[in-house]
Amino acid sequence: MQWLTGVPDPEIPVLSVVDLGLIRRIGWDGSTCVVTITPTYSGCPAMHEISADITSTLQAHGIEDVRIETQLSPAWTTDWMTPEGHAALKGYGIAPPGEKAINISGITRRATDVVVPCPLCGSNHTRLVSHFGSTSCKALYRCNDCREPFDYFKAH
Amino acid sequence: MDQALFQYLLRMGDTSLILSHRLSELTGHGPALEEDLAMTNVALDLLGQSRLWLTLAGEVEGNSRDEDQLAYLRDAPEFRNYLLAERPNTHYGSVIARQFFFDVWHYFLLKELCSSSDERVAAIAEKSIKEVTYHVRRSSDILVRLGDGTAESHARMQDSVNDAWRFVGELFLDDEITEALAERKVAPLHSQLWPAWLDHVSTTLQESTVALPNPDDAHHRAHRGGVTGRHTEALGYILAEMQHLQRAYPGAVW
């Protein structure tokens, strides 16, 4: 597990796959190391890279046979992100996800009533600019006080 | 082979695939940068979900067809998507009306599928509904903004809602496939999804100041057939573009 903290998310390099909470299990099947991961978003193109990076990192540490298995259920949630991950995101200028994952029990509109503090100046006075940002996992916000735009890692 | 389950998985996978392709056609053509980003991201989510459904469909079929073979090497009559998904993009109001009606249906359907007696189906639904909850909130939000916007956006939104309405009835039809799966508690009867769907849709339309079309008009017999392979001409054009590479260079991979 410690070796995997050196495997970054290809899109957000300050986060490791461990910080993201992707690793479900690491075990052995004979001489093969089996790493079970939970995909973030169904269509996230980074998942392919992540699998390849985990394999090559373990191989660099001398484990030759590596198999990556994916597990859908329980579905990945940003609640599994580590405190280190939250801190790293904030330091990188991305607002970390709110405490609770997206509430799927209702479809009432205006999902944007959560307060997303500005990761740069800390102000709570921010507004949603775009429901989606540069990747599926982010939305675009702007701070009304320091006027800087920033990414928000959506609670999911 | 579990024929009913196989057909149902194709319906789920094909509907997401075809709508994903429609949305991806808007890449670089969105009316605003935010909408461009939203459409491509929703397309990406649906494509990911489609891959999960089609991969499972291939496993259930047991003929070693994978997601790619199912997506790229079937002809239009073999596709099982609902007709709503293949409706063309005209102006942005029609894109939003189509998306809103689909998202609300998708949400209530996945909610039921989360408790499917088939745990593979439940796992895909559990994964997908988180993404779809975000989609439905967003499309509801945009629908209200356009409907309750300017006189021009209101008129266009009303036209789009009226136009897409003909194709929503098919989403709630039951046939021998849904009935067989409902009996085994693999999937819900689609007709049972209608009240919750209509409730959310009419509340949102009311807020958007767009008039709700007559519910009976959603169920015309002429506008159904997608899930049994009877498509509109629009699907052929989608497949011509989507499948071109695999048809021209069989077996090509990245």
Short mmCIF file of C-alpha atoms in Angstrom, two decimals:
data_model
loop_
_atom_site.label_atom_id
_atom_site.label_comp_id
_atom_site.label_asym_id
_atom_site.label_seq_id
_atom_site.Cartn_x
_atom_site.Cartn_y
_atom_site.Cartn_z
CA MET A 1 0.00 0.00 0.00
CA GLN A 2 2.83 2.36 0.85
CA TRP A 3 4.31 1.96 -2.62
CA LEU A 4 0.99 2.95 -4.13
CA THR A 5 1.05 6.33 -2.39
CA GLY A 6 3.66 7.11 -5.05
CA VAL A 7 1.14 6.54 -7.87
CA PRO A 8 -0.40 9.89 -8.80
CA ASP A 9 -3.75 10.60 -10.39
CA PRO A 10 -2.80 11.48 -13.97
CA GLU A 11 -5.15 14.48 -14.03
CA ILE A 12 -4.48 15.79 -10.52
CA PRO A 13 -0.87 14.83 -9.78
CA VAL A 14 -0.94 16.04 -6.14
CA LEU A 15 -3.35 13.19 -5.34
CA SER A 16 -2.22 9.60 -5.11
CA VAL A 17 -4.52 6.69 -5.88
CA VAL A 18 -4.50 5.98 -2.14
CA ASP A 19 -5.56 9.57 -1.32
CA LEU A 20 -8.41 9.20 -3.80
CA GLY A 21 -9.65 6.11 -2.00
CA LEU A 22 -9.50 3.90 -5.11
CA ILE A 23 -7.71 0.93 -3.57
CA ARG A 24 -10.12 -1.62 -2.13
CA ARG A 25 -7.83 -4.58 -1.53
CA ILE A 26 -4.36 -5.90 -2.17
CA GLY A 27 -3.93 -9.64 -2.07
CA TRP A 28 -2.15 -12.58 -3.57
CA ASP A 29 -3.28 -15.21 -6.02
CA GLY A 30 -0.32 -17.58 -6.01
CA SER A 31 2.59 -15.43 -7.10
CA THR A 32 0.33 -12.78 -8.64
CA CYS A 33 -0.36 -9.60 -6.73
CA VAL A 34 -4.04 -8.72 -7.15
CA VAL A 35 -4.97 -5.07 -6.65
CA THR A 36 -8.69 -4.36 -6.50
CA ILE A 37 -9.71 -0.82 -7.40
CA THR A 38 -13.02 0.98 -7.60
CA PRO A 39 -13.44 3.24 -10.64
CA THR A 40 -14.28 6.87 -9.95
CA TYR A 41 -16.57 7.92 -12.80
CA SER A 42 -17.81 5.30 -15.29
CA GLY A 43 -16.29 7.10 -18.25
CA CYS A 44 -13.16 8.48 -16.58
CA PRO A 45 -10.37 8.07 -19.12
CA ALA A 46 -7.76 8.24 -16.34
CA MET A 47 -8.72 4.80 -15.03
CA HIS A 48 -6.77 3.08 -17.79
CA GLU A 49 -3.64 5.12 -16.98
CA ILE A 50 -4.07 4.48 -13.28
CA SER A 51 -4.19 0.71 -13.79
CA ALA A 52 -1.06 0.84 -15.93
CA ASP A 53 0.73 3.04 -13.39
CA ILE A 54 -0.12 0.75 -10.46
CA THR A 55 1.21 -2.22 -12.41
CA SER A 56 4.46 -0.52 -13.38
CA THR A 57 5.03 0.84 -9.86
CA LEU A 58 4.66 -2.59 -8.30
CA GLN A 59 6.89 -4.08 -10.98
CA ALA A 60 9.53 -1.46 -10.21
CA HIS A 61 9.45 -2.75 -6.64
CA GLY A 62 10.14 -6.27 -7.81
CA ILE A 63 6.64 -7.74 -8.03
CA GLU A 64 6.52 -9.22 -11.50
CA ASP A 65 2.98 -10.53 -11.79
CA VAL A 66 0.34 -7.92 -11.13
CA ARG A 67 -3.35 -8.14 -11.90
CA ILE A 68 -5.76 -5.22 -11.54
CA GLU A 69 -9.37 -6.07 -10.80
CA THR A 70 -12.18 -3.56 -10.72
CA GLN A 71 -15.06 -3.65 -8.31
CA LEU A 72 -18.15 -1.52 -8.94
CA SER A 73 -20.06 -2.03 -5.71
CA PRO A 74 -20.03 -0.31 -3.30
CA ALA A 75 -19.67 2.61 -5.69
CA TRP A 76 -16.73 4.94 -5.20
CA THR A 77 -17.46 8.05 -3.22
CA THR A 78 -15.44 11.14 -2.39
CA ASP A 79 -16.13 10.28 1.27
CA TRP A 80 -13.29 7.76 0.89
CA MET A 81 -10.76 10.45 0.08
CA THR A 82 -8.12 10.73 2.82
CA PRO A 83 -7.55 13.88 4.93
CA GLU A 84 -4.14 14.09 3.24
CA GLY A 85 -5.95 14.10 -0.09
CA HIS A 86 -8.21 16.96 1.01
CA ALA A 87 -5.22 18.99 2.18
CA ALA A 88 -3.28 18.30 -1.02
CA LEU A 89 -6.21 19.40 -3.19
CA LYS A 90 -6.61 22.62 -1.28
CA GLY A 91 -2.91 23.36 -1.48
CA TYR A 92 -3.13 22.79 -5.24
CA GLY A 93 -5.92 25.35 -5.59
CA ILE A 94 -8.81 22.91 -5.96
CA ALA A 95 -11.63 23.10 -3.40
CA PRO A 96 -11.93 19.64 -1.79
CA PRO A 97 -15.28 17.84 -1.85
CA GLY A 98 -17.86 18.75 0.78
CA GLU A 99 -18.29 16.38 3.72
CA LYS A 100 -21.17 14.36 2.37
CA ALA A 101 -21.28 12.60 -0.94
CA ILE A 102 -23.92 13.53 -3.49
CA ASN A 103 -27.34 12.76 -2.14
CA ILE A 104 -29.04 10.44 -4.57
CA SER A 105 -32.27 10.26 -2.66
CA GLY A 106 -33.74 13.25 -4.40
CA ILE A 107 -33.65 14.99 -7.73
CA THR A 108 -34.75 18.42 -6.65
CA ARG A 109 -33.08 20.99 -8.81
CA ARG A 110 -30.54 23.59 -7.79
CA ALA A 111 -28.00 21.17 -6.40
CA THR A 112 -25.68 24.08 -5.93
CA ASP A 113 -26.90 25.24 -2.55
CA VAL A 114 -23.79 23.80 -0.88
CA VAL A 115 -21.24 26.37 0.22
CA VAL A 116 -17.89 25.83 -1.46
CA PRO A 117 -15.19 27.89 0.28
CA CYS A 118 -12.58 29.49 -1.94
CA PRO A 119 -9.35 27.42 -1.67
CA LEU A 120 -7.29 30.58 -2.22
CA CYS A 121 -8.71 33.17 0.20
CA GLY A 122 -11.08 31.03 2.28
CA SER A 123 -14.16 33.14 1.55
CA ASN A 124 -17.56 31.41 1.57
CA HIS A 125 -18.82 33.98 -0.88
CA THR A 126 -18.46 31.98 -4.10
CA ARG A 127 -20.65 31.04 -7.03
CA LEU A 128 -20.98 28.18 -9.47
CA VAL A 129 -19.83 29.12 -12.96
CA SER A 130 -20.17 25.75 -14.66
CA HIS A 131 -21.55 22.39 -13.53
CA PHE A 132 -18.58 20.70 -15.16
CA GLY A 133 -14.92 21.64 -15.29
CA SER A 134 -11.90 20.22 -17.09
CA THR A 135 -12.66 16.67 -15.90
CA SER A 136 -15.83 14.79 -14.90
CA CYS A 137 -14.97 15.05 -11.22
CA LYS A 138 -14.81 18.84 -11.07
CA ALA A 139 -17.08 21.87 -11.34
CA LEU A 140 -15.99 25.43 -11.99
CA TYR A 141 -16.52 28.12 -9.34
CA ARG A 142 -15.54 31.71 -8.88
CA CYS A 143 -14.79 33.61 -5.68
CA ASN A 144 -16.82 36.80 -5.36
CA ASP A 145 -14.25 38.29 -2.98
CA CYS A 146 -10.81 37.57 -4.40
CA ARG A 147 -12.38 37.24 -7.88
CA GLU A 148 -10.32 34.16 -8.72
CA PRO A 149 -11.90 31.25 -10.58
CA PHE A 150 -11.21 27.80 -9.12
CA ASP A 151 -12.06 24.14 -9.54
CA TYR A 152 -14.25 22.29 -7.05
CA PHE A 153 -13.80 18.53 -6.65
CA LYS A 154 -17.48 17.55 -6.58
CA ALA A 155 -18.84 15.57 -3.67
CA HIS A 156 -19.81 12.30 -5.35
CA MET B 1 -28.64 -17.98 -22.57
CA ASP B 2 -30.87 -15.62 -20.63
CA GLN B 3 -32.45 -14.00 -23.69
CA ALA B 4 -34.63 -11.53 -21.76
CA LEU B 5 -31.70 -10.25 -19.70
CA PHE B 6 -29.48 -10.03 -22.79
CA GLN B 7 -32.10 -7.95 -24.63
CA TYR B 8 -32.65 -5.72 -21.62
CA LEU B 9 -28.91 -5.08 -21.20
CA LEU B 10 -28.73 -4.13 -24.88
CA ARG B 11 -31.57 -1.64 -24.32
CA MET B 12 -29.68 -0.04 -21.44
CA GLY B 13 -26.30 -0.09 -23.17
CA ASP B 14 -27.54 1.02 -26.59
CA THR B 15 -29.67 3.87 -25.25
CA SER B 16 -26.72 5.30 -23.31
CA LEU B 17 -24.37 4.71 -26.24
CA ILE B 18 -26.55 6.42 -28.83
CA LEU B 19 -27.41 9.38 -26.61
CA SER B 20 -23.75 9.68 -25.69
CA HIS B 21 -22.90 9.85 -29.37
CA ARG B 22 -25.56 12.49 -29.99
CA LEU B 23 -24.16 14.62 -27.16
CA SER B 24 -20.61 14.15 -28.32
CA GLU B 25 -21.62 15.65 -31.69
CA LEU B 26 -21.93 18.93 -29.79
CA THR B 27 -18.26 18.95 -28.80
CA GLY B 28 -16.95 22.31 -29.90
CA HIS B 29 -20.45 23.36 -30.98
CA GLY B 30 -22.08 24.15 -27.63
CA PRO B 31 -23.87 27.50 -27.36
CA ALA B 32 -21.53 28.51 -24.52
CA LEU B 33 -18.31 27.08 -23.14
CA GLU B 34 -20.05 25.85 -19.97
CA GLU B 35 -22.64 23.97 -22.00
CA ASP B 36 -20.00 22.53 -24.27
CA LEU B 37 -18.20 21.17 -21.19
CA ALA B 38 -21.42 19.87 -19.69
CA MET B 39 -22.54 18.03 -22.83
CA THR B 40 -19.18 16.36 -23.37
CA ASN B 41 -18.96 15.33 -19.71
CA VAL B 42 -22.47 13.89 -19.70
CA ALA B 43 -21.61 12.09 -22.95
CA LEU B 44 -18.53 10.64 -21.24
CA ASP B 45 -20.51 9.40 -18.24
CA LEU B 46 -23.09 7.77 -20.52
CA LEU B 47 -20.37 6.18 -22.61
CA GLY B 48 -18.78 4.71 -19.49
CA GLN B 49 -22.12 3.35 -18.35
CA SER B 50 -22.80 1.95 -21.81
CA ARG B 51 -19.49 0.07 -21.71
CA LEU B 52 -20.50 -1.56 -18.41
CA TRP B 53 -23.92 -2.61 -19.76
CA LEU B 54 -22.60 -3.89 -23.09
CA THR B 55 -19.74 -5.80 -21.46
CA LEU B 56 -22.26 -7.53 -19.22
CA ALA B 57 -24.54 -8.14 -22.22
CA GLY B 58 -21.65 -9.86 -23.99
CA GLU B 59 -21.00 -12.06 -20.95
CA VAL B 60 -24.67 -13.01 -20.64
CA GLU B 61 -24.85 -13.83 -24.33
CA GLY B 62 -21.85 -16.13 -23.99
CA ASN B 63 -20.72 -15.79 -27.60
CA SER B 64 -17.51 -13.97 -26.59
CA ARG B 65 -18.68 -10.68 -28.10
CA ASP B 66 -17.17 -7.79 -26.18
CA GLU B 67 -18.39 -4.20 -25.79
CA ASP B 68 -16.60 -3.12 -28.99
CA GLN B 69 -18.07 -5.86 -31.14
CA LEU B 70 -21.53 -5.07 -29.85
CA ALA B 71 -21.11 -1.32 -30.39
CA TYR B 72 -19.35 -1.36 -33.73
CA LEU B 73 -20.43 -4.49 -35.56
CA ARG B 74 -24.22 -4.52 -35.31
CA ASP B 75 -26.53 -2.92 -37.85
CA ALA B 76 -29.42 -0.57 -37.09
CA PRO B 77 -32.16 -3.26 -36.77
CA GLU B 78 -30.02 -4.98 -34.11
CA PHE B 79 -29.81 -1.86 -31.96
CA ARG B 80 -32.20 -1.75 -29.01
CA ASN B 81 -32.07 1.90 -27.98
CA TYR B 82 -35.18 3.93 -27.28
CA LEU B 83 -36.10 6.29 -30.13
CA LEU B 84 -35.76 9.37 -27.91
CA ALA B 85 -31.98 8.82 -27.71
CA GLU B 86 -31.53 9.01 -31.48
CA ARG B 87 -33.53 12.21 -32.01
CA PRO B 88 -31.32 14.69 -33.86
CA ASN B 89 -29.73 17.77 -32.29
CA THR B 90 -31.44 20.79 -33.76
CA HIS B 91 -31.24 23.89 -31.59
CA TYR B 92 -30.16 23.78 -27.97
CA GLY B 93 -33.71 23.78 -26.61
CA SER B 94 -34.33 20.41 -28.26
CA VAL B 95 -31.09 19.03 -26.85
CA ILE B 96 -32.16 20.06 -23.35
CA ALA B 97 -35.75 18.79 -23.68
CA ARG B 98 -34.49 15.40 -24.87
CA GLN B 99 -31.90 15.27 -22.09
CA PHE B 100 -34.30 16.34 -19.36
CA PHE B 101 -36.94 13.75 -20.24
CA PHE B 102 -34.29 11.06 -20.52
CA ASP B 103 -32.43 11.99 -17.33
CA VAL B 104 -35.55 11.93 -15.16
CA TRP B 105 -36.55 8.52 -16.56
CA HIS B 106 -32.98 7.25 -16.22
CA TYR B 107 -32.87 8.36 -12.58
CA PHE B 108 -36.08 6.60 -11.54
CA LEU B 109 -35.19 3.48 -13.51
CA LEU B 110 -31.70 3.20 -12.01
CA LYS B 111 -33.13 3.75 -8.56
CA GLU B 112 -35.19 0.59 -9.04
CA LEU B 113 -32.34 -1.31 -10.68
CA CYS B 114 -30.15 -0.64 -7.60
CA SER B 115 -32.20 -3.30 -5.84
CA SER B 116 -32.16 -5.75 -8.75
CA SER B 117 -32.03 -9.43 -7.81
CA ASP B 118 -29.11 -9.70 -10.27
CA GLU B 119 -26.17 -8.24 -8.36
CA ARG B 120 -24.25 -7.37 -11.53
CA VAL B 121 -27.16 -5.21 -12.67
CA ALA B 122 -27.48 -3.66 -9.22
CA ALA B 123 -23.76 -2.80 -9.14
CA ILE B 124 -23.88 -0.97 -12.49
CA ALA B 125 -27.04 0.88 -11.41
CA GLU B 126 -25.48 1.87 -8.09
CA LYS B 127 -22.45 3.23 -9.92
CA SER B 128 -24.46 5.03 -12.60
CA ILE B 129 -27.11 6.67 -10.46
CA LYS B 130 -24.60 8.93 -8.76
CA GLU B 131 -23.64 10.38 -12.12
CA VAL B 132 -27.22 10.48 -13.33
CA THR B 133 -28.41 12.34 -10.23
CA TYR B 134 -26.04 15.11 -11.19
CA HIS B 135 -27.26 14.99 -14.81
CA VAL B 136 -30.91 15.27 -13.87
CA ARG B 137 -30.30 18.16 -11.51
CA ARG B 138 -28.40 20.00 -14.17
CA SER B 139 -30.85 19.41 -17.02
CA SER B 140 -33.77 20.38 -14.74
CA ASP B 141 -31.89 23.56 -13.86
CA ILE B 142 -31.16 24.51 -17.49
CA LEU B 143 -34.71 23.70 -18.56
CA VAL B 144 -36.05 26.17 -16.00
CA ARG B 145 -33.55 28.83 -17.02
CA LEU B 146 -34.43 28.53 -20.68
CA GLY B 147 -38.18 28.14 -20.18
CA ASP B 148 -38.37 31.02 -17.76
CA GLY B 149 -35.88 33.10 -19.71
CA THR B 150 -36.60 35.43 -22.62
CA ALA B 151 -39.71 35.30 -24.82
CA GLU B 152 -37.58 33.68 -27.52
CA SER B 153 -36.04 31.02 -25.25
CA HIS B 154 -39.46 30.30 -23.74
CA ALA B 155 -41.08 29.78 -27.14
CA ARG B 156 -38.27 27.52 -28.31
CA MET B 157 -38.31 25.52 -25.09
CA GLN B 158 -42.05 25.01 -25.41
CA ASP B 159 -41.68 23.82 -29.01
CA SER B 160 -38.90 21.44 -28.02
CA VAL B 161 -40.88 19.98 -25.13
CA ASN B 162 -43.90 19.45 -27.42
CA ASP B 163 -41.71 17.83 -30.05
CA ALA B 164 -39.82 15.45 -27.74
CA TRP B 165 -43.02 14.54 -25.89
CA ARG B 166 -44.11 12.09 -28.62
CA PHE B 167 -41.10 9.92 -27.89
CA VAL B 168 -41.34 9.63 -24.11
CA GLY B 169 -44.19 7.12 -24.02
CA GLU B 170 -41.94 4.37 -25.34
CA LEU B 171 -39.77 4.62 -22.21
CA PHE B 172 -42.68 3.37 -20.12
CA LEU B 173 -43.88 0.51 -22.29
CA ASP B 174 -43.77 -3.02 -21.00
CA ASP B 175 -43.39 -6.08 -23.19
CA GLU B 176 -42.51 -9.74 -22.70
CA ILE B 177 -38.94 -8.78 -21.80
CA THR B 178 -39.67 -6.31 -19.01
CA GLU B 179 -42.47 -8.54 -17.75
CA ALA B 180 -40.21 -11.59 -17.59
CA LEU B 181 -37.51 -9.62 -15.75
CA ALA B 182 -40.00 -7.99 -13.39
CA GLU B 183 -41.26 -11.40 -12.41
CA ARG B 184 -37.72 -12.35 -11.38
CA LYS B 185 -37.21 -8.94 -9.75
CA VAL B 186 -34.28 -8.21 -12.05
CA ALA B 187 -35.87 -5.00 -13.38
CA PRO B 188 -39.02 -3.00 -12.60
CA LEU B 189 -42.06 -2.81 -14.83
CA HIS B 190 -41.44 0.37 -16.78
CA SER B 191 -45.07 1.43 -16.58
CA GLN B 192 -44.59 1.78 -12.81
CA LEU B 193 -42.01 4.52 -13.36
CA TRP B 194 -44.52 6.82 -15.04
CA PRO B 195 -46.17 8.48 -11.98
CA ALA B 196 -42.87 9.55 -10.36
CA TRP B 197 -41.53 10.67 -13.74
CA LEU B 198 -44.62 12.70 -14.55
CA ASP B 199 -44.58 14.26 -11.10
CA HIS B 200 -41.01 15.56 -11.38
CA VAL B 201 -41.52 16.60 -15.00
CA SER B 202 -44.71 18.54 -14.34
CA THR B 203 -43.25 20.28 -11.27
CA THR B 204 -40.18 21.33 -13.21
CA LEU B 205 -42.17 22.41 -16.27
CA GLN B 206 -44.42 24.47 -14.07
CA GLU B 207 -41.40 26.23 -12.61
CA SER B 208 -40.06 26.80 -16.11
CA THR B 209 -43.44 28.30 -17.23
CA VAL B 210 -43.53 25.76 -20.05
CA ALA B 211 -46.94 24.10 -20.46
CA LEU B 212 -47.14 20.36 -19.85
CA PRO B 213 -48.27 18.60 -23.04
CA ASN B 214 -51.26 16.28 -22.82
CA PRO B 215 -49.99 13.04 -21.21
CA ASP B 216 -52.05 10.96 -23.67
CA ASP B 217 -50.05 12.41 -26.56
CA ALA B 218 -46.92 10.70 -25.22
CA HIS B 219 -48.29 7.27 -25.99
CA HIS B 220 -48.96 7.34 -29.72
CA ARG B 221 -48.33 3.98 -31.35
CA ALA B 222 -46.40 5.54 -34.23
CA HIS B 223 -43.53 6.65 -32.00
CA ARG B 224 -42.29 3.40 -30.60
CA GLY B 225 -40.29 0.41 -31.76
CA GLY B 226 -36.69 1.29 -30.90
CA VAL B 227 -36.30 -1.49 -28.35
CA THR B 228 -37.43 -4.06 -30.90
CA GLY B 229 -35.10 -2.74 -33.59
CA ARG B 230 -37.53 -0.55 -35.54
CA HIS B 231 -35.71 2.78 -35.70
CA THR B 232 -36.09 6.16 -37.32
CA GLU B 233 -33.75 7.02 -40.18
CA ALA B 234 -31.65 9.06 -37.74
CA LEU B 235 -29.97 5.95 -36.31
CA GLY B 236 -28.42 4.93 -39.63
CA TYR B 237 -26.54 8.22 -39.87
CA ILE B 238 -25.27 7.89 -36.30
CA LEU B 239 -24.00 4.37 -36.94
CA ALA B 240 -22.42 5.37 -40.25
CA GLU B 241 -20.22 7.81 -38.38
CA MET B 242 -19.73 5.85 -35.17
CA GLN B 243 -18.86 2.56 -36.84
CA HIS B 244 -16.91 3.87 -39.81
CA LEU B 245 -13.46 3.08 -38.47
CA GLN B 246 -14.22 -0.51 -37.46
CA ARG B 247 -16.06 -1.16 -40.72
CA ALA B 248 -13.27 0.29 -42.85
CA TYR B 249 -10.40 -1.22 -40.85
CA PRO B 250 -11.78 -4.36 -39.17
CA GLY B 251 -10.10 -5.12 -35.86
CA ALA B 252 -8.30 -1.77 -35.65
CA VAL B 253 -7.20 -0.97 -32.09
CA TRP B 254 -5.42 1.95 -30.44
#
